[in-house]
Short mmCIF file of C-alpha atoms and ligand atoms in Angstrom, two decimals:
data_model
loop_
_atom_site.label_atom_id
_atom_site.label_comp_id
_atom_site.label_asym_id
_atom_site.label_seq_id
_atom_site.Cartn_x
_atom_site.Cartn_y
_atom_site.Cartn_z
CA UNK A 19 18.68 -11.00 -34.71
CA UNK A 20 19.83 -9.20 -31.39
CA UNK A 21 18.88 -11.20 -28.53
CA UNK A 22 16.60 -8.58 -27.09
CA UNK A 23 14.14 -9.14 -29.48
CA UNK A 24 13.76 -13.24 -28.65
CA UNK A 25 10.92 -14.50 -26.38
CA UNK A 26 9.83 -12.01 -23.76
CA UNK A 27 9.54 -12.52 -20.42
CA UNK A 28 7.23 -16.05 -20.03
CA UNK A 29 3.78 -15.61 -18.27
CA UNK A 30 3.45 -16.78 -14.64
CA UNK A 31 6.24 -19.34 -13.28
CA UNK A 32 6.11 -19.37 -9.59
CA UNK A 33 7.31 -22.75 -8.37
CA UNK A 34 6.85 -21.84 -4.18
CA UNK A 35 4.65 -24.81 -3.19
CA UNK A 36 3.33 -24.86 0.23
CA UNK A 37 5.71 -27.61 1.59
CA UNK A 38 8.23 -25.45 -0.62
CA UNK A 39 7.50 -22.47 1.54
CA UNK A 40 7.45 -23.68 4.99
CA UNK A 41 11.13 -25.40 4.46
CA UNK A 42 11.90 -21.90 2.54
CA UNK A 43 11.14 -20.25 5.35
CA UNK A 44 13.06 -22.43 8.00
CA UNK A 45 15.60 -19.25 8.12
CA UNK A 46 13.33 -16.34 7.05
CA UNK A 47 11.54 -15.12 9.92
CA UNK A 48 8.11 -13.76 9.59
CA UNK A 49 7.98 -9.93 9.31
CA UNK A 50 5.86 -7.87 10.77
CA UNK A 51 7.51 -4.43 9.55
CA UNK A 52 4.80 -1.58 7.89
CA UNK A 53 6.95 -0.97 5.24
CA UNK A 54 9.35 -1.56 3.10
CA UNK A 55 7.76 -4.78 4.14
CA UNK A 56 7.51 -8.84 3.57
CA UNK A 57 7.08 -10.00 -0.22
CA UNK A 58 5.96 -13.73 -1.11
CA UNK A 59 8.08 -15.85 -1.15
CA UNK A 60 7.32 -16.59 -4.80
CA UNK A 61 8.02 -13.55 -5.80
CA UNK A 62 11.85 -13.49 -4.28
CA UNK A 63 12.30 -16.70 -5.49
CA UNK A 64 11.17 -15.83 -8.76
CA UNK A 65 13.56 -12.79 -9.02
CA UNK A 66 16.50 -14.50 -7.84
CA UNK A 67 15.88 -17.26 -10.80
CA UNK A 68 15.30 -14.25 -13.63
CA UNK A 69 18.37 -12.04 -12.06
CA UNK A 70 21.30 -13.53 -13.88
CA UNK A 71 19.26 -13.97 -17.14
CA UNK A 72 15.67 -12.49 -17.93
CA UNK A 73 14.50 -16.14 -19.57
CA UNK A 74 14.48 -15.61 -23.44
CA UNK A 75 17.03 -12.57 -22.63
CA UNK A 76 20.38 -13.31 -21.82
CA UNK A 77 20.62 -10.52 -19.46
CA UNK A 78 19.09 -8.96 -15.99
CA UNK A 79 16.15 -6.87 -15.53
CA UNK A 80 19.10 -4.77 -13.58
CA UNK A 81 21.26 -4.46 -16.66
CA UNK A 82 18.63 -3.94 -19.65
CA UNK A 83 17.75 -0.94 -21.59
CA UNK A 84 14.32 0.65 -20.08
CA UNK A 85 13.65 1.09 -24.23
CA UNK A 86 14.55 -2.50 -25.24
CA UNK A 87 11.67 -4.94 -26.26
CA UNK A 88 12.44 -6.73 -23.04
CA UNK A 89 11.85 -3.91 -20.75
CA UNK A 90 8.43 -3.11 -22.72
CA UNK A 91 6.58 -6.53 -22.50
CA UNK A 92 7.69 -6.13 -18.58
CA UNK A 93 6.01 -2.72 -19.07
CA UNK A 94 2.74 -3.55 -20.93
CA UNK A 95 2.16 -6.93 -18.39
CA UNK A 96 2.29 -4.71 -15.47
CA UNK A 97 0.09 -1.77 -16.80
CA UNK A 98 -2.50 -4.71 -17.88
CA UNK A 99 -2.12 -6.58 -14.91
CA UNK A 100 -2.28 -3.71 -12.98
CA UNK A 101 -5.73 -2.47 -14.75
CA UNK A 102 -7.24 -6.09 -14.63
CA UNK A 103 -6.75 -6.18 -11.05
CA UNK A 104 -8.50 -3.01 -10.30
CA UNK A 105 -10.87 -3.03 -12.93
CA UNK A 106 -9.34 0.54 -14.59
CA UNK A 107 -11.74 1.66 -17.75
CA UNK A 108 -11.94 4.08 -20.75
CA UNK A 109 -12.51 7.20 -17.54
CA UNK A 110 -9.41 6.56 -16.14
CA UNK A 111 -5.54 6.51 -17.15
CA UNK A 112 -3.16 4.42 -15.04
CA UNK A 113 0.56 5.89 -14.82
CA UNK A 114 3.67 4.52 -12.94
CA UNK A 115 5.99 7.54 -11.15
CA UNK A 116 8.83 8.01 -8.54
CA UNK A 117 9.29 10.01 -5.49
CA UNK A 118 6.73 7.58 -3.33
CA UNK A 119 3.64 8.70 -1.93
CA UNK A 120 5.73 11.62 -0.26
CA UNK A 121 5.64 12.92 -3.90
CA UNK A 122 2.17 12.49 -4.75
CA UNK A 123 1.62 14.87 -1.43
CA UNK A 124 3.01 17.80 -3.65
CA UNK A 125 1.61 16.59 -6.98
CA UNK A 126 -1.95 16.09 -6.37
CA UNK A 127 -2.63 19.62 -5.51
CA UNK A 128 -0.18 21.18 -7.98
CA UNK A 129 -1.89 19.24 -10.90
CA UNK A 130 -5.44 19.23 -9.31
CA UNK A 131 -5.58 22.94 -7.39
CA UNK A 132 -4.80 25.71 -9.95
CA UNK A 133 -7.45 27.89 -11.47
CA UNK A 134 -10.27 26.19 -8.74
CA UNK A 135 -12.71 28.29 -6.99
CA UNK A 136 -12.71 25.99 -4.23
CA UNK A 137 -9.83 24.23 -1.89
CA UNK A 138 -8.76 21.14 -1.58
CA UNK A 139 -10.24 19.24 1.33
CA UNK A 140 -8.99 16.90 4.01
CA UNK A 141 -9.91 14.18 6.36
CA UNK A 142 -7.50 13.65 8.59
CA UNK A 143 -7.36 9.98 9.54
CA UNK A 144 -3.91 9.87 10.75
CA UNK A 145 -0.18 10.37 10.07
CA UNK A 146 -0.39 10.27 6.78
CA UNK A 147 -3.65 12.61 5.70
CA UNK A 148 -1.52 15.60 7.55
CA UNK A 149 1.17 15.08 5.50
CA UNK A 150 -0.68 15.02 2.56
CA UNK A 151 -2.72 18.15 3.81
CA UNK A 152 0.70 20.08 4.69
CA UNK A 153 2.31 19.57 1.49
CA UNK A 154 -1.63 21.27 -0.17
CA UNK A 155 -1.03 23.52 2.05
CA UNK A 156 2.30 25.32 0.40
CA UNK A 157 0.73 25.16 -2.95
CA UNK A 158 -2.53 26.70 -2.64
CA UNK A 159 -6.03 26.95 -0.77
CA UNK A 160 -6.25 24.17 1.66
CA UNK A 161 -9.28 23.30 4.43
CA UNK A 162 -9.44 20.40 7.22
CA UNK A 163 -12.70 18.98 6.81
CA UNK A 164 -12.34 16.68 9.49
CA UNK A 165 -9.42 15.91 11.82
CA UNK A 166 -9.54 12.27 13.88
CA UNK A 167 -6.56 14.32 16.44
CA UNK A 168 -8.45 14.58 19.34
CA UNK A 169 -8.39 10.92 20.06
CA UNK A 170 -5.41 10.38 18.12
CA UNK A 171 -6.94 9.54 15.27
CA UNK A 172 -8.61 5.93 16.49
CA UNK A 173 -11.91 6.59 14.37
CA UNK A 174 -13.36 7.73 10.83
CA UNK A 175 -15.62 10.94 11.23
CA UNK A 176 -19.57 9.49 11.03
CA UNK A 177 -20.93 11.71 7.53
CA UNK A 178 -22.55 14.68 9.54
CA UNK A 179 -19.52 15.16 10.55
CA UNK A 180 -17.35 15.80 7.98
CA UNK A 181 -17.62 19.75 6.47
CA UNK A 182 -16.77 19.91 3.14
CA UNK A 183 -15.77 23.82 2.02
CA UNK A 184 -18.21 25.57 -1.15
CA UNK A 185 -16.93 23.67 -4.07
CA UNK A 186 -13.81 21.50 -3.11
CA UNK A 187 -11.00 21.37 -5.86
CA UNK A 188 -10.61 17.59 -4.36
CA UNK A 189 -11.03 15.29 -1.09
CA UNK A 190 -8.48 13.78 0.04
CA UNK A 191 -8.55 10.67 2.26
CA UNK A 192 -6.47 8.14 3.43
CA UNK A 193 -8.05 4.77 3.10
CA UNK A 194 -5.63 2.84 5.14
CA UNK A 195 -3.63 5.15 7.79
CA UNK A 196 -0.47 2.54 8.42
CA UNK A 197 0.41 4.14 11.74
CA UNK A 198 -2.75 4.39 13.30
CA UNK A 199 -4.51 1.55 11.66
CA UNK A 200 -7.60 3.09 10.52
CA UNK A 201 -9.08 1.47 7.38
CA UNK A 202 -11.91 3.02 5.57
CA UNK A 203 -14.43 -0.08 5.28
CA UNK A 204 -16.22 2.13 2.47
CA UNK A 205 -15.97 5.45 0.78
CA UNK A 206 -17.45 8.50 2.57
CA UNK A 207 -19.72 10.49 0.10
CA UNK A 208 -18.00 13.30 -0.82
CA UNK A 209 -21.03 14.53 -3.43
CA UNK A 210 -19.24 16.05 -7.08
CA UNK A 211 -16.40 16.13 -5.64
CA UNK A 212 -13.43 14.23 -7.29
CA UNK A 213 -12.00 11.68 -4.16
CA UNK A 214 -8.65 11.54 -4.29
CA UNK A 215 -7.01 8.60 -2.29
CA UNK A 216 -3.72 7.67 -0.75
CA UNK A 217 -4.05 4.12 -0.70
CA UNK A 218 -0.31 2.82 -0.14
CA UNK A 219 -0.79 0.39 2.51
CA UNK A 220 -4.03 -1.56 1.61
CA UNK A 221 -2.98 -0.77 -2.44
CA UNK A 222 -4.34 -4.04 -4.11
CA UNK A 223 -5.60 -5.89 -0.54
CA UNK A 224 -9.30 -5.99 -2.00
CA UNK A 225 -11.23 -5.25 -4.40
CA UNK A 226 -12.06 -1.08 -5.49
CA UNK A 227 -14.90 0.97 -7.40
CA UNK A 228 -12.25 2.63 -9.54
CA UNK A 229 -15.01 4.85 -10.99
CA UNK A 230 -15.92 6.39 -7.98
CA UNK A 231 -12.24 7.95 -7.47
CA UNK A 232 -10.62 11.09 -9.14
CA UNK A 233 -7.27 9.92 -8.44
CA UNK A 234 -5.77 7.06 -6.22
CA UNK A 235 -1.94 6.59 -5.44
CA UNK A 236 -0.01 4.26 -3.90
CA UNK A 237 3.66 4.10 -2.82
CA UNK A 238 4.70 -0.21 -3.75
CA UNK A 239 6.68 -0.86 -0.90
CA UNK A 240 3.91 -1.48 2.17
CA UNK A 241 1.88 -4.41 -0.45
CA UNK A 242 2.78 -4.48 -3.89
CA UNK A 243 6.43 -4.91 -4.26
CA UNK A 244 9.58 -2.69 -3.20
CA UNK A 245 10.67 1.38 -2.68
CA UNK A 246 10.71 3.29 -6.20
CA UNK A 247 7.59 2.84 -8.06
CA UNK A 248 4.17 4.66 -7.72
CA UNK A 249 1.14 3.85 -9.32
CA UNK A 250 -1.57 6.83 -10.23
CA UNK A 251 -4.80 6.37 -11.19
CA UNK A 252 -6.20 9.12 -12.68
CA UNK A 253 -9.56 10.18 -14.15
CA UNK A 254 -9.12 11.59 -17.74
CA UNK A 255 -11.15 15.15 -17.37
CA UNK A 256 -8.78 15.89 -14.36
CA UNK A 257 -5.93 15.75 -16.19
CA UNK A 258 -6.57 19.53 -17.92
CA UNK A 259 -6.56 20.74 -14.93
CA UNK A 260 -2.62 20.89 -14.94
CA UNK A 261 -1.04 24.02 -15.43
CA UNK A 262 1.34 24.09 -18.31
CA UNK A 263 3.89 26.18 -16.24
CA UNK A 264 4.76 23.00 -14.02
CA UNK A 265 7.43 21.23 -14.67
CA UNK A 266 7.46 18.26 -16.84
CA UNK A 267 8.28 15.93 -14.36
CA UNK A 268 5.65 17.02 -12.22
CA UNK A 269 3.02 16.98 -14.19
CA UNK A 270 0.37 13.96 -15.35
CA UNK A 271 0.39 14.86 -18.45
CA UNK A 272 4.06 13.98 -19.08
CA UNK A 273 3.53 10.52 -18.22
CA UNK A 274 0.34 9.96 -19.61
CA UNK A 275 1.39 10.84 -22.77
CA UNK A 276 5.36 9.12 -22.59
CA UNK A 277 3.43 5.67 -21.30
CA UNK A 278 5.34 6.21 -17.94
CA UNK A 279 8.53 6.33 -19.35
CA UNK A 280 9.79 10.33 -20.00
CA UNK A 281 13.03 9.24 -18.74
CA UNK A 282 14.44 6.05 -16.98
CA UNK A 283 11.97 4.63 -14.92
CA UNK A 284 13.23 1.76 -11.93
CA UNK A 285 12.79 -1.05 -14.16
CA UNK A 286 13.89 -3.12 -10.83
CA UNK A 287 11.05 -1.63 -8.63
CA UNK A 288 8.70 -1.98 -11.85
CA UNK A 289 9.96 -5.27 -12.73
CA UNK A 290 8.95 -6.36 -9.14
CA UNK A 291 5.75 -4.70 -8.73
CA UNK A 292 4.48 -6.56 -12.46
CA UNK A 293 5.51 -10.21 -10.44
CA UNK A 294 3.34 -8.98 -7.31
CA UNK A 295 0.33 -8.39 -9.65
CA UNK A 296 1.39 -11.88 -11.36
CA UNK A 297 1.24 -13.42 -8.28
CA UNK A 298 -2.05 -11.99 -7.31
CA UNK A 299 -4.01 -12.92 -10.29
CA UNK A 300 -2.92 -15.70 -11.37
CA UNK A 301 -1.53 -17.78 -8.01
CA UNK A 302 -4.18 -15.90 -5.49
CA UNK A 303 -6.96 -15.62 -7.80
CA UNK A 304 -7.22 -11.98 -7.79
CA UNK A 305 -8.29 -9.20 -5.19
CA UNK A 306 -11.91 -10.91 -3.83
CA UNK A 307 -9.55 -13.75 -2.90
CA UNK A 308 -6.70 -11.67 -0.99
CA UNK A 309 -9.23 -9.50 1.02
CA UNK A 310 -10.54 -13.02 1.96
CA UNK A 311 -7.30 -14.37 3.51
CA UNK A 312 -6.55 -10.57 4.66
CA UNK A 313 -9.90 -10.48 6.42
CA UNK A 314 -9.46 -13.97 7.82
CA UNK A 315 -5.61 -12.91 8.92
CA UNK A 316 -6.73 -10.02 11.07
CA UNK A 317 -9.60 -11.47 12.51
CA UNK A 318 -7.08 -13.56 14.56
CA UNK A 319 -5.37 -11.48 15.58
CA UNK A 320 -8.35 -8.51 16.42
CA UNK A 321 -10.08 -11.95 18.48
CA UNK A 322 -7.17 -12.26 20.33
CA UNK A 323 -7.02 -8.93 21.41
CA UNK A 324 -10.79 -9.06 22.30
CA UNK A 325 -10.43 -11.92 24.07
CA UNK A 326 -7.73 -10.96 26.74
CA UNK A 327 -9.47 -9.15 29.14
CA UNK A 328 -8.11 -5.97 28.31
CA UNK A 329 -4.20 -7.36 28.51
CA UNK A 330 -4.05 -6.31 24.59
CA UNK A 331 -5.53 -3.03 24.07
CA UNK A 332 -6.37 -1.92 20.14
CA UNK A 333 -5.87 1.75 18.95
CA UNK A 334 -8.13 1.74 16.54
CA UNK A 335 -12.13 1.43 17.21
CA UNK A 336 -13.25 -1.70 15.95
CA UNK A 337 -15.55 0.00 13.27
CA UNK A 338 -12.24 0.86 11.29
CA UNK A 339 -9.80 -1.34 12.54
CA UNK A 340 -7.17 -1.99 9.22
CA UNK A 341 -6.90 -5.54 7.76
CA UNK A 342 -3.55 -4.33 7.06
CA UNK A 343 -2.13 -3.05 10.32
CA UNK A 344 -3.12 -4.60 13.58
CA UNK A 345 -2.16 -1.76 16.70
CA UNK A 346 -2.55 -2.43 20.18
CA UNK A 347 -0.62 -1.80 23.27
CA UNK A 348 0.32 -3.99 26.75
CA UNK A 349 -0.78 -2.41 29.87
CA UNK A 350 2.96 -0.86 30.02
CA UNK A 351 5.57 0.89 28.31
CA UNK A 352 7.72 -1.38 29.88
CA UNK A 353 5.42 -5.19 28.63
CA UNK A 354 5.17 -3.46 25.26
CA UNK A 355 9.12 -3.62 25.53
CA UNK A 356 9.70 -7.05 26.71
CA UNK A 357 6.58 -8.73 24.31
CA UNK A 358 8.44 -6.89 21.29
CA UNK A 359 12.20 -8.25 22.04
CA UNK A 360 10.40 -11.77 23.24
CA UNK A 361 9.00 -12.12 20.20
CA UNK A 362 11.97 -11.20 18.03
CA UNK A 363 13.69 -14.26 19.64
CA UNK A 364 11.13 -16.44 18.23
CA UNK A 365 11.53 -15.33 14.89
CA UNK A 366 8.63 -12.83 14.98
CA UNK A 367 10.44 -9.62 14.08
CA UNK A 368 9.35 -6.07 13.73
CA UNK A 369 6.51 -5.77 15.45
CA UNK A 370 7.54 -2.09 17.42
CA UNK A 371 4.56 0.20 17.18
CA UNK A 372 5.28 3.42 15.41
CA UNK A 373 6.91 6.33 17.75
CA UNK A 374 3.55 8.98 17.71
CA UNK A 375 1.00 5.71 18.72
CA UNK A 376 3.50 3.39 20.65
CA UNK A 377 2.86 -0.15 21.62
CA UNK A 378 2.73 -2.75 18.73
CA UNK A 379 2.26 -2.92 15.06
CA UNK A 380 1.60 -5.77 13.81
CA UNK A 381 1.20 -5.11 9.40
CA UNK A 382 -0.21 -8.44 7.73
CA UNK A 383 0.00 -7.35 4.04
CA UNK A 384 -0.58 -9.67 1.34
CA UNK A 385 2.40 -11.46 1.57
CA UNK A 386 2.27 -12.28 5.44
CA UNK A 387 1.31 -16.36 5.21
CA UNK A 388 -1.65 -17.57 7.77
CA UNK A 389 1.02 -19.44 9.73
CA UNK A 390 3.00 -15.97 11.04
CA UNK A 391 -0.08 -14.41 12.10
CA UNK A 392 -1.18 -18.02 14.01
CA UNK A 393 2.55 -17.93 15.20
CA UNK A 394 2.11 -14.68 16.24
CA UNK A 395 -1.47 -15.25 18.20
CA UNK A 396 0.15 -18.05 19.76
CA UNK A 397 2.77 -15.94 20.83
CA UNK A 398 0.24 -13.28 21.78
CA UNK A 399 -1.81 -16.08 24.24
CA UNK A 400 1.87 -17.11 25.94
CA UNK A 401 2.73 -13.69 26.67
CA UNK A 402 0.01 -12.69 28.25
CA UNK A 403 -0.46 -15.89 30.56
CA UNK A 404 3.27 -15.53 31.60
CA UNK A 405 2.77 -11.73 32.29
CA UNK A 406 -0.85 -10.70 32.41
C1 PLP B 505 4.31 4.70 3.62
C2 PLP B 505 3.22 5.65 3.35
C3 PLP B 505 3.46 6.90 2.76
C4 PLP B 505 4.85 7.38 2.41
O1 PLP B 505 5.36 6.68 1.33
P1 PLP B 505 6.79 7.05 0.70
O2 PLP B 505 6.82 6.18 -0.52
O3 PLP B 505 7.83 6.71 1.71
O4 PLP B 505 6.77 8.49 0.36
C5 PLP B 505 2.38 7.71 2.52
N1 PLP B 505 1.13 7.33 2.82
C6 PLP B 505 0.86 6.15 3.39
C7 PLP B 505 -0.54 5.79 3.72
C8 PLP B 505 1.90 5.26 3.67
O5 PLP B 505 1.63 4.07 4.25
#
């Protein structure tokens, strides 16, 4: 008997007590980065364990055939784990891809445009809905149905104002824009139309209606593990909507019907991603009890904004501000400067807003404990009585 087919992979071991963590993280500092960004501690500790030997193995997840019995039970737990956490039924298939979200830009409207009398629709929320939208654009019929730019995309468009075309392929949205920090706090109605959602940077931070989505992608690097695996949702009918001339690789179909595996798929990246949704359901207690400590996370720091007399300005409106990431400027280039380098020198690192919004970004995904984001307010409250 070849040692491949021994015990796989054991169910949940994560040994990261509390007391555990704060000693672990002595020398890690807390990071504030949008992406690739923090993962729990757990997790890490958990992969450095498995890396020399996969338990019951003999061998690492980096060295093992992506066909051998090890590499499926890794498979099948993170395809179940990944459908108990969302609550995925019969309607939809769930598929794991490459290329990040980037990718999904082109593939959602080559799989989901052909042969439609209508176009695919946009609301623009931010950085990330125009890239999607440019990327529709070079394959087919394409219309802005909203567009947040004229206040640099700090709100969501109220419903009478978003104008849908005659009989949209698709809508696209993005629920969390990472940049801007705009967070859709629930679905706009887009009538028949299939919703399609890029949801890479609040993927798995609470709780969604799978059936009311067409499709849903997410890149795994911003919350749900590292750079290399994307996750599709996909409702079943919208699948023969692909064109057979694409090519394989491009198409649903191909890894609907190879179980996500045509070729090699990164059995790191997907290795990874399966201990994230470990970690989630059976250490956090699932997706209710994340967007609880999310929600609890950036209402600190969204208080301590409100609370200093306009020294911390937010970007985003508070209607949609993100749980995910918390943007606000200093009332200067120049303090935005000096609070981002201050901070790095107290172990609170990353925190430079992105280059189109400026100021600060502060991203408090999953894996960001309660005690960087108090570090970080207590940071905040210093700052501003030294400078403000
Ligand atoms: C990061 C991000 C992307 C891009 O992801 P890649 O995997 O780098 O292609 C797209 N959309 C959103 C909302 C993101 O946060």
């Amino acid at each position: 008997m070849g040692l491949t087919t021994r015990a796989p992979v054991q169910a949940s071991r994560f040994r990261t007590s509390t007391e555990e963590y704060m000693a672990t993280v002595a020398d890690r500092v807390f990071n504030f980065s949008a992406g690739p960004a923090v993962l729990p501690v757990a997790v890490l500790e958990r992969a450095r364990e498995e890396l020399l030997s996969l338990p019951g193995v003999g061998m690492s997840v980096l060295e093992i055939s992506h066909r051998s019995p090890a590499f499926d039970a890794i498979l099948e737990r993170t395809l179940a784990d990944l459908k108990a956490l969302l609550g995925v039924g019969a309607d939809h298939e769930i598929v794991l891809l490459q290329g990040g979200a980037s990718l999904q830009f082109s593939m959602v409207p080559m799989n989901l445009l052909p042969g439609q009398p209508g176009a695919g629709n946009y609301i623009l929320t931010g950085t990330w809905g125009k890239g999607g939208l440019k990327e529709a654009q070079r394959v087919g019929a394409a219309h802005v149905a909203w567009d947040g730019g004229a206040t640099n995309y700090d709100r969501l468009p109220n419903a009478d104002e978003i104008a849908l075309s005659d009989n949209p392929a698709y809508v696209h949205i993005t629920s969390n824009e990472t940049i801007q920090g705009v967070q859709w706090p629930r679905l706009p109605d887009v009538g028949q139309a299939p919703l399609v959602c890029d949801s890479s940077s609040d993927f798995l931070s609470t709780p969604v209606d799978i059936s009311r989505y067409g499709l849903l992608y997410a890149c795994a690097q911003k919350n749900a593990g590292i750079a290399g695996v994307t996750v599709v949702v996909i409702r079943k009918d919208l699948l023969e909507r692909s064109p057979d001339s694409l090519p394989a690789m491009l198409d649903y179909r191909t890894f609907v019907s190879k179980g996500s595996r045509p070729n090699t798929p990164p059995v790191f990246a997907v290795y990874v991603l399966g201990l994230v949704c470990d970690w989630l359901l059976r250490e956090v207690g699932g997706l209710e009890a994340v967007a609880r400590q999310s929600a609890a996370k950036a209402a600190l720091l969204y208080e301590t904004l409100d609370a200093s007399d306009g020294f911390y300005q937010g970007h985003a409106q508070p209607q949609c501000r993100s749980a995910m990431n918390v943007t606000f400027r200093l009332p200067s280039p120049e303090l935005d400067q000096a609070f981002i380098a201050e901070a790095a020198t107290q172990g609170l690192s990353d925190l430079k807003g992105h280059r189109s919004v400026g100021g600060i970004r502060a991203s408090v995904y999953n894996a960001m404990p309660v005690e960087g984001v108090q570090a970080l307010r207590e940071f905040m409250n210093d700052f501003r009585n030294a400078r403000g």
